Coordinates of C-alpha atoms in Angstrom, one line a residue:
Chain D
M1 CA -45.4 19.1 235.5
S2 CA -43.0 18.4 238.3
L3 CA -42.9 21.3 240.6
T4 CA -39.6 20.5 242.2
S5 CA -37.6 20.8 239.0
P6 CA -37.1 24.4 237.9
P7 CA -39.1 25.2 234.7
K8 CA -37.3 26.0 231.6
V9 CA -38.7 29.5 231.1
S10 CA -37.6 30.6 234.5
Q11 CA -35.9 33.9 233.7
P12 CA -38.0 36.8 232.9
P13 CA -37.5 37.6 229.2
Q14 CA -35.2 40.5 228.6
A15 CA -35.6 42.9 225.8
P16 CA -32.7 42.3 223.4
T17 CA -31.9 46.0 223.2
T18 CA -31.5 46.4 227.0
S19 CA -27.9 45.9 228.1
P20 CA -27.4 43.6 231.1
I21 CA -25.9 46.3 233.2
K22 CA -28.8 48.6 232.8
Q23 CA -31.1 45.8 233.6
T24 CA -29.5 44.9 237.0
K25 CA -29.2 48.5 238.0
R26 CA -32.9 49.0 237.4
R27 CA -34.0 45.9 239.2
R28 CA -31.8 45.9 242.3
P29 CA -34.1 47.6 244.8
G30 CA -37.1 45.5 243.8
D31 CA -35.0 42.3 244.0
L32 CA -34.1 43.0 247.6
A33 CA -37.8 43.5 248.5
A34 CA -38.7 40.3 246.6
N35 CA -36.0 38.3 248.4
L36 CA -37.1 39.6 251.8
A37 CA -40.7 38.8 251.0
A38 CA -39.7 35.3 249.9
V39 CA -37.8 34.7 253.2
V40 CA -40.9 35.8 255.1
V41 CA -43.1 33.4 253.2
V42 CA -40.7 30.5 253.7
I43 CA -40.7 31.2 257.5
I44 CA -44.5 31.5 257.7
A45 CA -45.0 28.3 255.7
M46 CA -42.4 26.3 257.6
F47 CA -42.9 27.6 261.1
P48 CA -45.8 25.5 262.4
V49 CA -44.1 22.3 261.2
Y50 CA -40.9 23.3 262.9
W51 CA -42.6 24.3 266.0
M52 CA -44.6 21.0 266.2
I53 CA -41.3 19.0 266.0
N54 CA -39.4 21.4 268.3
T55 CA -42.1 21.1 271.0
S56 CA -42.4 17.4 270.7
F57 CA -38.7 17.0 271.9
Q58 CA -38.9 19.4 274.8
R59 CA -39.3 18.7 278.5
G60 CA -42.5 19.9 280.2
V61 CA -40.6 22.6 282.2
D62 CA -39.1 24.0 279.0
I63 CA -42.5 24.1 277.3
Q64 CA -44.2 25.7 280.2
S65 CA -41.7 28.5 280.6
D66 CA -42.2 32.2 280.2
T67 CA -39.6 32.5 277.4
P68 CA -40.1 29.9 274.6
N69 CA -37.2 27.7 273.6
F70 CA -36.6 27.8 269.9
L71 CA -34.4 24.7 270.0
P72 CA -34.8 21.6 272.2
W73 CA -31.6 22.1 274.2
N74 CA -32.6 19.4 276.7
A75 CA -34.0 17.1 274.1
T76 CA -36.1 14.2 275.4
L77 CA -38.1 11.4 274.0
G78 CA -40.4 11.5 277.0
N79 CA -43.3 13.0 275.0
Y80 CA -43.2 10.2 272.5
R81 CA -43.3 7.7 275.3
K82 CA -46.3 9.5 276.8
A83 CA -48.0 9.6 273.4
F84 CA -47.5 5.8 273.1
E85 CA -49.1 5.3 276.5
Q86 CA -51.9 7.8 275.9
G87 CA -55.3 6.0 275.5
D88 CA -54.8 3.3 273.0
F89 CA -52.3 4.6 270.5
L90 CA -51.4 1.2 269.1
S91 CA -54.9 0.2 268.5
A92 CA -55.6 3.6 266.9
L93 CA -52.5 3.0 264.7
R94 CA -53.8 -0.4 263.8
N95 CA -57.3 0.8 263.0
S96 CA -55.9 3.7 260.8
L97 CA -53.6 1.3 258.9
T98 CA -56.3 -1.3 258.3
V99 CA -58.9 1.1 257.1
T100 CA -56.5 3.1 255.0
L101 CA -54.8 0.2 253.3
I102 CA -58.0 -1.6 252.4
T103 CA -59.4 1.6 251.1
V104 CA -56.4 2.2 248.9
V105 CA -56.2 -1.3 247.4
V106 CA -59.9 -1.6 246.7
A107 CA -60.2 2.0 245.4
I108 CA -57.3 1.5 243.0
V109 CA -58.8 -1.7 241.6
F110 CA -62.3 -0.3 241.2
A111 CA -61.0 3.0 239.9
L112 CA -58.7 1.4 237.4
L113 CA -61.5 -0.7 235.9
A114 CA -63.7 2.4 235.6
A115 CA -60.9 4.5 234.2
V116 CA -60.2 1.9 231.5
A117 CA -63.9 1.9 230.6
V118 CA -64.2 5.6 230.2
S119 CA -60.9 6.2 228.4
R120 CA -60.7 3.1 226.2
F121 CA -64.4 2.7 225.2
R122 CA -67.1 4.8 223.7
F123 CA -70.5 3.8 225.0
R124 CA -73.9 5.2 225.9
G125 CA -73.8 6.7 229.3
R126 CA -70.1 7.4 229.3
T127 CA -70.4 11.2 229.5
T128 CA -73.1 10.8 232.2
F129 CA -70.8 8.7 234.3
I130 CA -67.9 11.2 234.0
V131 CA -70.1 14.1 234.9
A132 CA -71.5 12.1 237.8
V133 CA -68.0 11.4 239.1
L134 CA -67.1 15.1 239.0
V135 CA -70.3 16.1 240.8
V136 CA -69.9 13.5 243.4
Q137 CA -66.3 14.7 244.1
M138 CA -67.8 18.1 245.1
I139 CA -70.4 16.8 247.6
P140 CA -69.2 17.9 251.0
A141 CA -68.7 15.0 253.3
E142 CA -69.8 17.2 256.2
A143 CA -73.3 17.4 254.7
M144 CA -73.5 13.6 254.3
V145 CA -72.3 12.6 257.7
I146 CA -75.8 12.7 259.4
S147 CA -77.6 10.4 256.9
L148 CA -74.5 8.2 256.4
F149 CA -74.5 7.6 260.2
K150 CA -78.2 6.7 260.0
V151 CA -77.7 4.3 257.1
L152 CA -74.7 2.6 258.4
D153 CA -76.4 2.3 261.8
G154 CA -79.2 0.5 260.1
W155 CA -76.8 -1.9 258.4
Q156 CA -75.1 -2.5 261.8
L157 CA -71.9 -1.1 260.4
V158 CA -71.2 1.8 262.9
N159 CA -68.0 1.1 264.8
T160 CA -66.8 -1.4 262.3
V161 CA -63.8 -1.3 260.1
L162 CA -66.0 -2.3 257.1
G163 CA -68.3 0.6 257.7
L164 CA -65.6 3.3 257.8
T165 CA -63.8 1.6 254.9
L166 CA -66.9 1.8 252.7
V167 CA -67.3 5.5 253.5
Y168 CA -63.6 6.2 252.7
L169 CA -63.9 4.3 249.5
V170 CA -66.7 6.6 248.4
V171 CA -64.6 9.6 249.5
V172 CA -61.6 8.7 247.4
L173 CA -63.2 6.9 244.5
P174 CA -64.3 9.9 242.4
F175 CA -60.9 11.5 242.7
T176 CA -59.0 8.3 241.9
I177 CA -61.2 7.5 238.9
W178 CA -60.8 11.0 237.5
T179 CA -57.0 10.9 237.9
L180 CA -56.5 7.4 236.6
R181 CA -58.6 8.2 233.7
G182 CA -56.0 10.8 232.8
F183 CA -53.2 8.4 233.2
V184 CA -54.8 5.6 231.1
A185 CA -55.7 8.2 228.4
G186 CA -52.1 9.3 228.5
V187 CA -50.9 6.0 227.0
P188 CA -51.7 6.1 223.3
L189 CA -54.1 3.5 222.1
E190 CA -51.8 2.9 219.1
L191 CA -49.3 1.2 221.4
E192 CA -51.9 -1.4 222.4
E193 CA -53.0 -1.8 218.8
A194 CA -49.4 -2.5 217.8
A195 CA -49.1 -5.1 220.4
M196 CA -52.4 -6.7 219.2
V197 CA -51.0 -6.8 215.6
D198 CA -48.0 -8.6 217.1
G199 CA -50.4 -11.3 218.4
C200 CA -51.4 -10.1 221.9
S201 CA -55.0 -10.4 223.0
R202 CA -56.7 -7.2 224.0
F203 CA -56.3 -8.1 227.7
Q204 CA -52.6 -8.9 227.2
A205 CA -52.1 -5.7 225.3
F206 CA -53.4 -3.8 228.2
T207 CA -51.5 -5.7 230.9
K208 CA -48.2 -5.8 229.0
V209 CA -48.2 -2.4 227.4
T210 CA -50.5 0.1 229.1
F211 CA -50.3 -1.1 232.6
P212 CA -46.5 -0.8 233.1
L213 CA -46.5 2.6 231.4
M214 CA -49.1 3.9 233.8
A215 CA -47.6 2.2 236.9
P216 CA -46.1 5.5 238.3
G217 CA -49.5 7.1 238.0
L218 CA -51.0 4.3 239.8
V219 CA -48.5 4.6 242.7
A220 CA -49.1 8.4 242.9
T221 CA -52.9 8.0 242.9
G222 CA -52.7 5.3 245.5
T223 CA -50.5 7.4 247.7
F224 CA -52.8 10.3 247.5
A225 CA -55.8 8.1 248.4
F226 CA -53.7 6.9 251.4
I227 CA -53.2 10.4 252.6
Q228 CA -56.9 11.3 252.2
A229 CA -58.0 8.3 254.2
W230 CA -55.2 8.6 256.8
N231 CA -56.1 12.3 257.5
E232 CA -59.8 12.0 257.5
F233 CA -61.4 13.3 260.7
T234 CA -65.1 14.0 260.5
F235 CA -66.4 10.5 259.6
A236 CA -64.0 8.8 261.9
L237 CA -65.2 11.0 264.7
V238 CA -68.9 10.1 264.1
L239 CA -68.7 6.5 262.9
M240 CA -66.0 5.2 265.3
N241 CA -67.3 6.6 268.6
K242 CA -65.9 3.9 270.9
P243 CA -62.4 4.5 272.2
A244 CA -61.2 1.1 271.0
N245 CA -62.3 1.9 267.4
Q246 CA -60.6 5.3 267.1
T247 CA -58.4 6.1 264.2
L248 CA -55.2 8.2 264.7
P249 CA -56.8 11.7 264.1
V250 CA -59.6 11.0 266.6
W251 CA -57.1 9.6 269.1
L252 CA -55.0 12.7 268.7
Q253 CA -58.0 15.0 269.3
T254 CA -59.0 13.0 272.4
F255 CA -55.5 13.5 273.6
N256 CA -55.8 17.2 272.8
E257 CA -59.0 17.6 274.8
G258 CA -57.4 16.0 277.9
A259 CA -59.3 16.9 281.1
K260 CA -56.3 18.1 283.0
G261 CA -55.5 20.7 280.3
T262 CA -53.5 20.0 277.2
D263 CA -50.2 18.3 277.5
W264 CA -48.5 20.1 274.6
G265 CA -45.4 18.0 274.5
G266 CA -47.4 14.8 274.2
V267 CA -49.9 16.3 271.7
M268 CA -47.1 17.6 269.5
A269 CA -45.4 14.2 269.7
G270 CA -48.6 12.5 268.6
S271 CA -49.2 15.0 265.9
T272 CA -45.7 14.5 264.6
L273 CA -46.1 10.8 264.6
M274 CA -49.3 11.2 262.5
A275 CA -47.9 13.8 260.2
I276 CA -44.5 12.3 259.3
P277 CA -45.7 9.5 257.0
V278 CA -48.0 11.9 255.2
I279 CA -45.3 14.5 254.7
V280 CA -42.9 11.9 253.3
F281 CA -45.4 10.3 251.0
F282 CA -46.6 13.7 249.9
M283 CA -43.2 14.9 248.9
I284 CA -42.8 11.8 246.7
V285 CA -46.0 12.1 244.7
Q286 CA -46.9 15.8 244.7
G287 CA -45.6 16.6 241.2
R288 CA -47.8 14.1 239.5
M289 CA -50.9 15.0 241.5
T290 CA -51.1 18.7 241.1
E291 CA -52.0 18.1 237.5
G292 CA -54.8 15.7 238.3
L293 CA -56.2 18.0 240.9
V294 CA -56.8 20.9 238.6
A295 CA -58.0 18.6 235.9
G296 CA -55.9 20.0 233.1
A297 CA -56.8 23.6 233.9
V298 CA -53.3 24.7 233.0
K299 CA -53.5 24.1 229.3
G300 CA -51.9 26.8 227.0
Chain U
M1 CA -77.7 19.8 234.1
S2 CA -79.3 21.5 231.1
T3 CA -77.1 24.5 231.7
L4 CA -74.0 22.6 230.9
P5 CA -72.4 23.1 227.5
P6 CA -72.2 20.1 225.2
L7 CA -69.7 17.8 226.9
A8 CA -68.4 15.7 224.0
P9 CA -68.1 16.1 220.3
P10 CA -71.0 14.5 218.4
Q11 CA -69.0 11.5 217.3
A12 CA -68.4 10.5 220.9
E13 CA -71.3 8.2 221.0
K14 CA -70.0 6.2 218.1
P15 CA -67.4 3.6 218.6
A16 CA -63.9 5.0 218.4
A17 CA -61.6 4.2 215.5
G18 CA -59.9 0.9 215.9
Q19 CA -62.6 -0.9 217.8
G20 CA -64.7 -0.5 214.6
P21 CA -67.6 -2.3 213.1
K22 CA -66.3 -5.9 213.6
K23 CA -66.6 -5.6 217.3
P24 CA -68.1 -8.8 218.8
A25 CA -71.3 -8.4 220.8
G26 CA -69.7 -9.4 224.1
L27 CA -67.4 -6.4 223.9
K28 CA -70.4 -4.0 224.0
A29 CA -71.1 -5.1 227.6
L30 CA -67.5 -4.9 228.7
P31 CA -67.3 -1.2 229.6
Y32 CA -70.5 -1.5 231.7
A33 CA -69.0 -4.5 233.5
L34 CA -65.9 -2.5 234.2
L35 CA -67.9 0.4 235.6
L36 CA -70.0 -2.0 237.8
P37 CA -67.9 -2.2 241.0
A38 CA -67.2 1.5 241.4
S39 CA -70.8 2.4 240.5
L40 CA -72.3 -0.1 242.9
V41 CA -70.3 1.3 245.8
L42 CA -71.1 4.9 244.9
I43 CA -74.8 4.1 244.6
L44 CA -75.0 2.1 247.8
V45 CA -72.9 4.2 250.1
L46 CA -73.4 7.6 248.5
G47 CA -76.6 7.6 246.4
Y48 CA -78.7 5.9 248.9
P49 CA -77.7 8.0 251.9
F50 CA -78.1 11.0 249.7
G51 CA -81.7 10.1 249.2
R52 CA -82.1 9.3 252.9
L53 CA -80.8 12.7 253.8
F54 CA -83.8 14.3 251.9
V55 CA -86.2 11.9 253.5
L56 CA -84.8 12.5 256.9
S57 CA -85.1 16.3 256.5
M58 CA -88.8 15.9 255.9
Q59 CA -89.5 13.6 258.9
K60 CA -89.9 14.2 262.6
F61 CA -86.9 12.4 264.0
G62 CA -86.0 13.1 267.6
L63 CA -85.2 11.3 270.8
K64 CA -88.4 9.2 270.6
Q65 CA -87.4 7.9 267.2
Q66 CA -83.9 7.1 268.5
F67 CA -85.6 4.5 270.6
G68 CA -87.5 2.8 267.8
A69 CA -90.7 4.8 267.3
P70 CA -91.5 5.2 263.6
P71 CA -90.7 8.7 262.2
D72 CA -93.7 10.9 261.2
W73 CA -93.8 12.6 257.8
I74 CA -93.9 16.3 258.3
G75 CA -93.2 17.6 254.8
L76 CA -91.2 20.9 254.9
D77 CA -91.8 21.7 258.6
N78 CA -88.1 21.2 259.4
Y79 CA -87.2 23.7 256.7
T80 CA -89.8 26.3 257.8
G81 CA -88.5 25.7 261.3
I82 CA -84.9 26.5 260.5
F83 CA -85.8 29.4 258.2
Q84 CA -87.7 31.0 261.1
D85 CA -84.8 30.4 263.5
S86 CA -82.6 33.5 263.6
Q87 CA -79.8 31.3 264.8
F88 CA -79.8 29.5 261.4
W89 CA -79.5 32.8 259.5
V90 CA -76.7 34.0 261.7
V91 CA -74.8 30.7 261.1
L92 CA -75.4 30.9 257.3
A93 CA -74.2 34.5 257.2
R94 CA -71.2 33.6 259.3
T95 CA -70.4 30.7 256.9
I96 CA -70.7 32.8 253.8
G97 CA -68.7 35.6 255.4
F98 CA -65.9 33.3 256.5
C99 CA -65.8 31.5 253.2
A100 CA -65.6 34.8 251.3
A101 CA -62.8 36.1 253.5
A102 CA -60.9 32.9 253.3
V103 CA -61.2 32.6 249.5
V104 CA -60.2 36.2 248.8
L105 CA -57.2 36.0 251.1
T106 CA -56.2 32.6 249.7
M107 CA -56.4 33.7 246.1
V108 CA -54.7 37.1 246.6
L109 CA -51.9 35.7 248.7
G110 CA -51.6 32.6 246.6
M111 CA -51.1 34.8 243.5
L112 CA -48.5 37.0 245.2
V113 CA -46.6 33.9 246.3
A114 CA -46.7 32.5 242.8
L115 CA -45.4 35.8 241.3
L116 CA -42.8 35.9 244.0
T117 CA -41.7 32.3 243.1
R118 CA -41.3 33.5 239.5
R119 CA -39.3 36.5 240.5
V120 CA -36.7 35.3 242.9
G121 CA -33.5 33.4 242.2
R122 CA -32.9 29.7 242.1
V123 CA -32.1 29.0 245.7
L124 CA -34.9 31.0 247.2
R125 CA -37.3 29.5 244.6
M126 CA -36.4 26.0 245.8
A127 CA -36.8 27.1 249.4
L128 CA -40.2 28.6 248.7
I129 CA -41.4 25.4 246.9
V130 CA -40.1 23.0 249.6
S131 CA -41.6 25.1 252.5
L132 CA -44.9 25.4 250.8
L133 CA -44.9 21.7 250.2
F134 CA -44.5 21.1 253.9
A135 CA -47.4 23.4 254.7
W136 CA -49.5 21.6 252.1
A137 CA -48.6 18.2 253.3
M138 CA -49.5 18.7 257.0
P139 CA -52.6 16.7 258.0
P140 CA -55.4 19.2 258.7
L141 CA -55.8 18.0 262.2
S142 CA -52.0 18.3 263.0
A143 CA -52.0 21.7 261.5
T144 CA -55.0 22.8 263.5
V145 CA -53.5 21.5 266.7
V146 CA -50.2 23.2 266.1
W147 CA -51.9 26.6 265.5
Q148 CA -54.0 26.0 268.6
W149 CA -50.7 25.6 270.5
L150 CA -49.2 28.7 268.9
F151 CA -52.2 30.7 270.0
D152 CA -52.3 29.1 273.4
T153 CA -53.4 31.4 276.2
R154 CA -50.7 30.7 278.8
Y155 CA -47.6 29.5 276.9
G156 CA -48.4 30.2 273.3
L157 CA -45.7 31.7 271.1
V158 CA -48.0 34.4 269.6
N159 CA -48.8 35.9 273.0
W160 CA -45.1 35.9 273.9
L161 CA -44.1 37.5 270.6
L162 CA -46.8 40.3 270.8
S163 CA -45.7 41.0 274.4
Q164 CA -42.1 41.3 273.2
F165 CA -43.3 44.1 270.9
G166 CA -44.8 46.0 273.8
G167 CA -48.4 44.7 273.8
D168 CA -49.8 43.2 277.0
F169 CA -50.8 39.8 275.8
H170 CA -49.9 37.7 278.8
G171 CA -52.7 35.2 279.3
H172 CA -54.7 36.7 276.4
S173 CA -57.3 34.2 275.2
W174 CA -57.8 34.3 271.4
L175 CA -60.6 31.8 271.2
S176 CA -63.1 33.1 273.8
N177 CA -63.8 36.2 271.7
P178 CA -65.7 35.2 268.5
W179 CA -63.9 37.7 266.3
S180 CA -60.4 36.6 267.2
F181 CA -61.7 33.0 267.1
F182 CA -62.6 33.6 263.5
G183 CA -59.2 35.3 262.9
V184 CA -57.4 32.2 264.2
A185 CA -59.6 29.9 262.1
L186 CA -59.0 32.1 259.1
I187 CA -55.2 32.0 259.5
I188 CA -55.3 28.2 259.7
V189 CA -57.6 27.7 256.6
V190 CA -55.7 30.3 254.5
W191 CA -52.3 28.9 255.6
M192 CA -53.4 25.4 254.5
G193 CA -55.0 26.7 251.3
I194 CA -52.3 28.9 249.8
P195 CA -49.8 26.2 248.7
F196 CA -52.2 24.5 246.3
V197 CA -53.3 27.8 244.8
A198 CA -49.8 29.2 244.6
F199 CA -48.4 26.0 242.9
T200 CA -51.2 25.9 240.3
L201 CA -50.9 29.6 239.5
Y202 CA -47.1 29.3 239.4
A203 CA -47.4 26.4 236.9
G204 CA -49.8 28.7 234.9
L205 CA -47.3 31.6 235.0
T206 CA -44.5 29.5 233.5
Q207 CA -46.8 29.0 230.5
V208 CA -47.4 32.7 229.8
P209 CA -45.7 33.2 226.4
G210 CA -42.5 35.1 226.9
E211 CA -42.8 36.9 223.5
V212 CA -46.1 38.5 224.5
L213 CA -44.7 39.8 227.7
E214 CA -41.6 41.0 225.8
A215 CA -43.7 42.8 223.2
A216 CA -45.8 44.4 226.0
E217 CA -42.6 45.6 227.6
L218 CA -41.3 47.1 224.4
D219 CA -44.6 48.9 224.0
G220 CA -43.9 50.5 227.3
A221 CA -46.1 48.5 229.6
G222 CA -45.0 48.6 233.2
A223 CA -45.0 45.6 235.5
A224 CA -48.5 46.4 236.8
Q225 CA -49.9 46.8 233.3
R226 CA -48.3 43.5 232.1
F227 CA -49.9 41.8 235.0
R228 CA -53.3 43.3 234.3
Y229 CA -53.4 43.0 230.5
V230 CA -51.2 40.0 229.7
I231 CA -50.9 37.7 232.7
L232 CA -54.4 38.0 234.2
P233 CA -56.3 37.3 231.0
F234 CA -54.0 34.3 230.3
L235 CA -54.6 32.8 233.7
R236 CA -58.3 33.6 233.8
P237 CA -59.5 30.0 233.4
V238 CA -57.2 28.7 236.1
I239 CA -58.2 31.5 238.4
L240 CA -61.9 30.7 237.9
I241 CA -61.4 27.0 238.6
L242 CA -59.2 27.7 241.7
T243 CA -61.8 30.1 243.1
A244 CA -64.6 27.7 242.6
L245 CA -62.6 24.9 244.3
S246 CA -61.6 27.2 247.2
V247 CA -65.2 28.2 247.7
L248 CA -66.3 24.6 247.8
W249 CA -63.6 23.7 250.2
D250 CA -64.0 26.6 252.5
L251 CA -67.8 26.3 252.7
R252 CA -67.4 22.9 254.3
V253 CA -64.8 23.6 256.9
F254 CA -65.3 21.3 259.9
T255 CA -62.1 20.1 261.5
Q256 CA -60.7 23.6 262.3
F257 CA -63.9 24.8 263.9
Y258 CA -64.5 21.6 265.8
V259 CA -61.1 21.6 267.3
L260 CA -61.0 25.3 268.1
Q261 CA -64.4 25.2 269.7
K262 CA -63.3 22.3 271.9
A263 CA -60.2 24.3 272.8
G264 CA -62.1 27.2 274.3
G265 CA -64.3 28.8 271.6
I266 CA -68.0 29.3 272.4
A267 CA -69.8 27.0 270.0
R268 CA -73.0 29.0 269.9
D269 CA -71.2 32.2 268.8
T270 CA -68.8 30.5 266.4
N271 CA -70.7 27.8 264.5
V272 CA -70.6 27.5 260.8
L273 CA -72.9 25.3 258.8
G274 CA -70.8 22.1 259.0
V275 CA -70.4 22.1 262.8
Y276 CA -73.9 23.5 263.3
A277 CA -75.5 20.5 261.5
Y278 CA -73.2 18.2 263.4
R279 CA -74.1 19.7 266.8
L280 CA -77.8 19.6 266.0
A281 CA -77.7 15.9 265.1
F282 CA -75.2 14.4 267.4
G283 CA -75.3 16.9 270.2
E284 CA -79.0 17.7 270.5
N285 CA -80.3 14.5 268.9
K286 CA -82.2 16.6 266.3
F287 CA -81.3 14.5 263.3
D288 CA -84.2 15.8 261.3
V289 CA -83.3 19.5 261.7
G290 CA -79.6 18.7 261.2
A291 CA -80.5 17.0 258.0
A292 CA -82.4 20.0 256.8
V293 CA -79.4 22.2 257.5
A294 CA -77.2 19.7 255.6
V295 CA -79.5 19.9 252.6
V296 CA -79.2 23.7 252.5
M297 CA -75.4 23.2 252.6
L298 CA -75.6 20.8 249.7
L299 CA -77.7 23.1 247.6
I300 CA -75.3 26.0 248.0
T301 CA -72.5 23.6 247.1
L302 CA -74.4 22.5 244.0
L303 CA -74.5 26.1 242.8
F304 CA -70.7 26.3 242.8
T305 CA -70.3 22.8 241.4
V306 CA -72.3 23.7 238.3
F307 CA -70.1 26.7 237.9
Y308 CA -66.9 24.6 238.4
L309 CA -68.1 22.0 235.9
R310 CA -68.8 24.6 233.3
Q311 CA -65.2 25.8 233.6
I312 CA -63.8 22.3 233.5
T313 CA -65.7 21.3 230.5
R314 CA -64.7 24.5 228.7
Q315 CA -61.1 23.5 229.3
E316 CA -61.0 19.9 228.2
E317 CA -63.0 17.3 226.4
L318 CA -64.3 14.7 228.8

C-alpha cells in the first residue's frame, strides 16, 4: 500500500447508462468547491513547514517587523550560525546520534529475533507474548517517566547514554517487533522449505531466502525507529538533565526558552536542522509503515 | 484479559505443518531463546519500573526521602489525597475534555480530507498527499515551536493576519488566557494527527467495492446516503481502531503543553494529566503523589487498550 502511487480504483465509478456529458455538467459546481477545499488543505498542511524554513533564513530586522515577509528577500545564514553557537549544539547532535543509532541497531536485532520466533514457530506462550507486545505499545511513556527516573537513578544510569538508550529501546521495541513480525510472515514458509530441500540448513534457508526478501521491511522499520528516538522529548528532558547531556529536542527547547526572549530566527534554524533528516527519512519509508501502524486494519 | 475473544485458532498451540513430528528436542527451546533478548529488556526496563510505579504510589516519598530516608508505606493515602484534591478533578476533566475535542476534530476532519483526496483530480491529489506527509513528518517539538511562533504575541503571523481583517489583535497574547491556550494546543495536536487518520481512511476508501457504490447510485442513493449506508459501514472497523488510537495518543499529550506553558501559559490553569504528574514529581518533589496520578492515567489508558485490542484481534489472526 504505497500512498504516493495513485490507486487503481481512483475514478468514482460511473453508471454505464449515464453519458459523460451529462456527468460533467452535473458535477461541475461541486468540483470547484472540492478543488478549492483541497487547495486550502494543502496550504494549511504545508504552511508551518514553509514558515519555519522561511523564518530561518531571515534577518532579525525582517523577522521583527510589523509586516511579515513571506519570502526571505534578504536571505542570510546568520541564524544557522547562531544555532550552531547556541549552547552546545554539536554535543547535542552527537548525543542524539549516538543514542538514536545504538537504539536502532539493537532494536532491529532483538526485534528480528523475536519476530522470527512468533511468526515461524508455534509454541506455548506465543499468543501471550504477542498480546503483551500490543499492550506494552499502548503504555503512555508519560505515565512511566516518574518511576523510570527513580529506577535508572538507582542504577546510576541517569545522565548516561546507556540509560537513555535502554529507555528508547523499550519505547521502540514493541512497535518494531509487531511490524517485523508482519514482514517475516509475508515471506512464505514454502520458500524456506524449498531451499531446505535443496540442501540448505534451516539457518541458511532463513539468511539466504527470507532475510533478503524482507530487507526493505527491515530498512523501513529501522528508519521509523530512528525517527521515534530522534524526536523523543519527554524522557530526554527528564533523564538527561545536565546541559552537556542534552539531545537535540531538549537543546532546541532550551534555546526556545531563552531568557532574553525567544530569538525566532535562531530557533527556526535549529528546528529546521532537527526536522530535515526526519522529513527526508519519513518520505522514503512512509508507504511501508502505514500498513504496519494500523496492523492490517484495512482488510477488505 | 478474560474479556478478549479467543486469539488464535485451536490448532495454534500445535506445531505448524512442516516442522512436524520429527522435530529434534533442541528446536523446541529455540523460539524461547529468540524471544529472550527482547523480553529481558522489556521486563527490566519496563516491567520492573511498572511495578515500582505502583509501589511508589503507595509510599510517602518527599523531600526527606530524596536525601536517603527510607520511604514509609502509607497504603492508598496518596490516592485518597488526590481524590480529595479539587485540582486533580479539574485536571482530569480538562484532560478528558481536551482529548474528546481533539479526537472528534481529528476524525471528522481526517475523514473529510480522505473523501476530498478521493474526489479531486490527479494533480491536486498528489499535492494533498505530499503536503500531508510534510505535516506528518514534522518532529512534534519542531511543530509545536513553529505554531508557538505563528501565535507569537508581538510578531506572530496570526495576530497580523487577524488585524488585516479588521480585528485589533496587535500584541494579543493567546497563551495567557486558558481557553485560547487550549485552542492553540488543540490546533497543534489536530494538525499533527490528521495526516495519519486521513491516509488510513483514504486507503480504506480505495477498497470500498465500486460495484456496491454503483448499485446504490442506480437505486437512487445520493452522495450523503451512499456515504451513510455503504462507505461508513465498510470503514467501521478502521474507524474504530483509529478512534481508539487517537484517544490513546491524545490522552498522553505532553510536549505541546510543556512547551506552550513555558512560552507563557499559566501552568496551574492549563495542566493536563501528563504535565500535571511531571510537575508534581519533578517540580514539587512529590514523587509519590505524581506516581498516583500516573497510575490513574495508566488505568484510563488500559480501558481503551482493551477496546483497541478487541478490534485488532477481530481483524486479524495473531
